[in-house]
mmCIF file of C-alpha atoms in Angstrom:
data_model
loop_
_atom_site.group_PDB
_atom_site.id
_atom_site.type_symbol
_atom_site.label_atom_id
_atom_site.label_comp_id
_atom_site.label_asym_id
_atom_site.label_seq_id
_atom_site.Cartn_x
_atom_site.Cartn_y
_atom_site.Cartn_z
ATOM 1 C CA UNK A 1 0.000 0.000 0.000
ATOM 2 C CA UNK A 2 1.234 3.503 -1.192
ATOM 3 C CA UNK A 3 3.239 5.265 2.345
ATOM 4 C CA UNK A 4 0.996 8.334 1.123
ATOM 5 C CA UNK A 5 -1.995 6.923 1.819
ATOM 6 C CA UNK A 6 -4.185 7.770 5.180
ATOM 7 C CA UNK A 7 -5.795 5.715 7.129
ATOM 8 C CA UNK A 8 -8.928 6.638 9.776
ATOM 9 C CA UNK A 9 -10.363 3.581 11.825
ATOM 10 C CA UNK A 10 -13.412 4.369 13.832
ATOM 11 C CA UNK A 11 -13.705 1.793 16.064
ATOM 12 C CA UNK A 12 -14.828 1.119 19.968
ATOM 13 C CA UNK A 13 -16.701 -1.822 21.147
ATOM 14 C CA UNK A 14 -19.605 0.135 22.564
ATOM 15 C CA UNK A 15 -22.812 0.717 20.307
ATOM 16 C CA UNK A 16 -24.368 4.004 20.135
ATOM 17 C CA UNK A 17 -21.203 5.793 20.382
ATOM 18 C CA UNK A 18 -21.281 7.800 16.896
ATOM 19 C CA UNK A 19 -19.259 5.395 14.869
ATOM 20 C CA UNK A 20 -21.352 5.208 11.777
ATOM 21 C CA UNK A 21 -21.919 9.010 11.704
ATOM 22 C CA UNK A 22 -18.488 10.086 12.153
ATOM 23 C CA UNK A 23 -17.504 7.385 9.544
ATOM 24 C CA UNK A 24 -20.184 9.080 6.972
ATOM 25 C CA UNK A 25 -19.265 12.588 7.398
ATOM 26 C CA UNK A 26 -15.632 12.087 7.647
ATOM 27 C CA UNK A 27 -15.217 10.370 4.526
ATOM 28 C CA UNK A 28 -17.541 12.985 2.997
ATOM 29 C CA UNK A 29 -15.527 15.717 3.927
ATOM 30 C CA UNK A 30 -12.229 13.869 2.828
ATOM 31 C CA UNK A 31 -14.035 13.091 -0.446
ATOM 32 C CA UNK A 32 -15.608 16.946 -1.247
ATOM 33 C CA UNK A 33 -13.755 19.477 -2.410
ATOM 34 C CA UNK A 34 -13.471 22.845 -0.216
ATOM 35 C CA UNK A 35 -16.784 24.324 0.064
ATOM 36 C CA UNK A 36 -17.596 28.287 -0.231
ATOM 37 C CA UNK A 37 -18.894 28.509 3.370
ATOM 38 C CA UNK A 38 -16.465 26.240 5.177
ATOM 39 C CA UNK A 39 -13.179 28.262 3.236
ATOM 40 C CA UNK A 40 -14.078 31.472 5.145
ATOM 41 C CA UNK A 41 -12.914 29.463 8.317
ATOM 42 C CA UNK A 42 -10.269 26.648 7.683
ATOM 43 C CA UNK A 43 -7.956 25.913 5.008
ATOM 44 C CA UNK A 44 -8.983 25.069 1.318
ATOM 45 C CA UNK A 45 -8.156 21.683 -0.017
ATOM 46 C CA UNK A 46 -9.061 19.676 -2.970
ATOM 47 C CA UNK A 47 -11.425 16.473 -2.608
ATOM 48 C CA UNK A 48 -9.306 13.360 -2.283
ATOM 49 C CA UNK A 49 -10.236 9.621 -4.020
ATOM 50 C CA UNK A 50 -11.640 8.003 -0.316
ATOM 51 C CA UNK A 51 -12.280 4.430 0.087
ATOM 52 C CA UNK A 52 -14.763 3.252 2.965
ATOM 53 C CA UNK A 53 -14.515 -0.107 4.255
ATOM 54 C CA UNK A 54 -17.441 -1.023 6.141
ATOM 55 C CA UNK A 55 -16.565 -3.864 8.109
ATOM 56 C CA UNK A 56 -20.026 -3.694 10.900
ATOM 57 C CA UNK A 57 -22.350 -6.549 9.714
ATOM 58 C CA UNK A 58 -25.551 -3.769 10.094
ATOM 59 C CA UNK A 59 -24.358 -2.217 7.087
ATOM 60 C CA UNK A 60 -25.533 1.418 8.011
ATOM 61 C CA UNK A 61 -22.580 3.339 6.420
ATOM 62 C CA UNK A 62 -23.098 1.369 3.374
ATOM 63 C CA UNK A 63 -26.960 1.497 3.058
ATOM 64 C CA UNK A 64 -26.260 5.863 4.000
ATOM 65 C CA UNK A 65 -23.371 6.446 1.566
ATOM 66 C CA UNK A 66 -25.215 4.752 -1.746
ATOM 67 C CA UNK A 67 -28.539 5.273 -1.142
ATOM 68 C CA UNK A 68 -30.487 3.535 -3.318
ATOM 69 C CA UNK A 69 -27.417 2.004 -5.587
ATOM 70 C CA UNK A 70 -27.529 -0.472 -2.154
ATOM 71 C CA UNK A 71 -30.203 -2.279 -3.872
ATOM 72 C CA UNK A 72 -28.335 -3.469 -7.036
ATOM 73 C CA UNK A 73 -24.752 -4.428 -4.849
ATOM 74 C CA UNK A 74 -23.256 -7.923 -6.149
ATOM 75 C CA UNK A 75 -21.226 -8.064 -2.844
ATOM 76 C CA UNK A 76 -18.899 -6.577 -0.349
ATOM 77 C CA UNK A 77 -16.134 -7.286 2.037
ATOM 78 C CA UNK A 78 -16.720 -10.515 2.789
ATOM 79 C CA UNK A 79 -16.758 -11.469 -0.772
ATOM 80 C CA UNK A 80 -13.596 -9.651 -1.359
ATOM 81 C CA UNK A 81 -11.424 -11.161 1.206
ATOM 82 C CA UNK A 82 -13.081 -14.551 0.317
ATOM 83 C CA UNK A 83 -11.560 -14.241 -3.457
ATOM 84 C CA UNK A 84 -8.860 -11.752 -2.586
ATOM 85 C CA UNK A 85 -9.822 -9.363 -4.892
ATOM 86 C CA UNK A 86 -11.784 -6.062 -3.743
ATOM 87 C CA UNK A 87 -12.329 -4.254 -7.598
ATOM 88 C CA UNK A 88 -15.665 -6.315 -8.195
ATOM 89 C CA UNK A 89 -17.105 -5.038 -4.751
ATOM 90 C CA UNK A 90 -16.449 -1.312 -4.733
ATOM 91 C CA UNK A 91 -19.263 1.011 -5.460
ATOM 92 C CA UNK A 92 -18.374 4.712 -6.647
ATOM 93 C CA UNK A 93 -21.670 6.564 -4.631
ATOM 94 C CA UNK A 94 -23.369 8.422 -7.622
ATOM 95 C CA UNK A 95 -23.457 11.568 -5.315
ATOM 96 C CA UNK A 96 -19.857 12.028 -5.049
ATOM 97 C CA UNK A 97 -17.411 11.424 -7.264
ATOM 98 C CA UNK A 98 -14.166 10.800 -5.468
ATOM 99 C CA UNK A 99 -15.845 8.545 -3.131
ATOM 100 C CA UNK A 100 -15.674 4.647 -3.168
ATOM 101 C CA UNK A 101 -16.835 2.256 -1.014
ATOM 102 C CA UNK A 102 -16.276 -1.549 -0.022
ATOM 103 C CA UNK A 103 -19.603 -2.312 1.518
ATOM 104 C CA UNK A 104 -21.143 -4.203 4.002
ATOM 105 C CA UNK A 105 -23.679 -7.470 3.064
ATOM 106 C CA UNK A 106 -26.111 -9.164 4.905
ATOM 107 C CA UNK A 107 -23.649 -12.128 3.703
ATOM 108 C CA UNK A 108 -21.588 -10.204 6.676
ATOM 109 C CA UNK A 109 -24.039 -10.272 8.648
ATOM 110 C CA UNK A 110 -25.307 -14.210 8.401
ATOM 111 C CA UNK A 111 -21.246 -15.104 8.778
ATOM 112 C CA UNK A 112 -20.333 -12.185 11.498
ATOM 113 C CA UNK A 113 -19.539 -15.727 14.081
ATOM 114 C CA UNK A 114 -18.029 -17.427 11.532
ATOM 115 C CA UNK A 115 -15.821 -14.202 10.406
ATOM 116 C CA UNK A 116 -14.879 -13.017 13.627
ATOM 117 C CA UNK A 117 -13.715 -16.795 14.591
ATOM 118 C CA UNK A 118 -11.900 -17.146 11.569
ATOM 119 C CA UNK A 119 -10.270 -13.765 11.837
ATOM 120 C CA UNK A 120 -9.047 -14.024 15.568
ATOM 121 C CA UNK A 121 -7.158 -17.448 14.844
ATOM 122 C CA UNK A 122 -4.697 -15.721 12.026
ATOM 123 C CA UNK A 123 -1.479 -13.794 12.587
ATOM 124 C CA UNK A 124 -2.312 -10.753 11.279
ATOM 125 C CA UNK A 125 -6.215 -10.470 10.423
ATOM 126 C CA UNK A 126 -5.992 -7.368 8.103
ATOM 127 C CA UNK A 127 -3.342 -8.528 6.235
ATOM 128 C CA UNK A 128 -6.435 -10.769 3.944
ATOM 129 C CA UNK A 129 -8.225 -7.568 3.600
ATOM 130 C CA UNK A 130 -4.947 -5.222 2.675
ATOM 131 C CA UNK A 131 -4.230 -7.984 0.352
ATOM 132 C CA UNK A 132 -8.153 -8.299 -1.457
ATOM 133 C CA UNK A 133 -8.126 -3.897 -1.866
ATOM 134 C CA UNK A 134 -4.290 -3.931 -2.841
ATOM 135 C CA UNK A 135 -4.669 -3.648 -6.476
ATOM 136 C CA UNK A 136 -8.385 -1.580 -6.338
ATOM 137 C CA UNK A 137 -6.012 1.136 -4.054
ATOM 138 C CA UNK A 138 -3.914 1.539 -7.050
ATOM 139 C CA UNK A 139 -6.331 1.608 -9.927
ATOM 140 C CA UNK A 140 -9.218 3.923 -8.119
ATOM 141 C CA UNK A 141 -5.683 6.419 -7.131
ATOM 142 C CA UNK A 142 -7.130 5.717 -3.697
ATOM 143 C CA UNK A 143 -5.671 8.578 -1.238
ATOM 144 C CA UNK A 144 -7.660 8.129 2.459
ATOM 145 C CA UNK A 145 -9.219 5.275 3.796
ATOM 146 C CA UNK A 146 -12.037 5.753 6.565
ATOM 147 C CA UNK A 147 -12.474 2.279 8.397
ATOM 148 C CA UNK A 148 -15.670 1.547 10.128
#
């Protein structure tokens, strides 16, 4: 993975805590160029490519970043790290254009036991999923990650 790239994980164990809604605006605003209103008060910068990961077997951040393209998904993480290849899986939301996501499935959700099990007996758990969005990081010119 490119040294250049950033990486946000929003993560705690506890439900209810904002996760999903710092996730969706973060990426958002990583995503969106500077807007008029927001430049009178910080610093402009340009939009960059941002991949989500949704890794929480509700799918929320999925089902609030495409909207109704959620409907017509062939797949998502699960399916990626299954086949090791994330390209297939990621959505471009037709709202914004510098912003991709890997999404959540109810496949996640029916295999969240099985996943998690599966998961905590490896080495190094994320090194299946840096391995399946590898190449997709590459072609999509992916700059910031936001983990949820």
């Amino acid at each position: 993975m490119n040294k250049n790239t950033n990486i946000l994980v929003v993560t705690t164990h506890k439900g209810g805590v904002t996760k999903t809604t710092s996730s969706y605006f973060l990426s958002h605003l990583f995503a969106t160029d500077s807007h008029e209103k927001i430049r009178k008060y910080a610093y402009q910068r340009q939009g960059e490519n941002t991949l989500v990961l949704d890794l929480d077997f509700q799918s929320n951040l999925s089902r609030a970043i495409l909207k109704e393209q959620y409907r017509y998904i062939k797949g998502g993480v699960l399916e990626a790290i299954a086949e090791q290849d994330a390209l297939p899986y990621i959505v471009q939301s037709s709202q914004h254009e510098k912003l991709y996501i890997l999404p959540a499935t109810n496949a996640l959700a029916n295999f969240d036991d099985i996943f998690a099990k599966n998961l905590a007996s490896l080495e190094n758990p994320f090194h299946l999923l840096e391995t399946a969005i590898e190449e997709a990081v590459g072609t999509l010119n992916i700059n910031t990650f936001v983990i949820d």
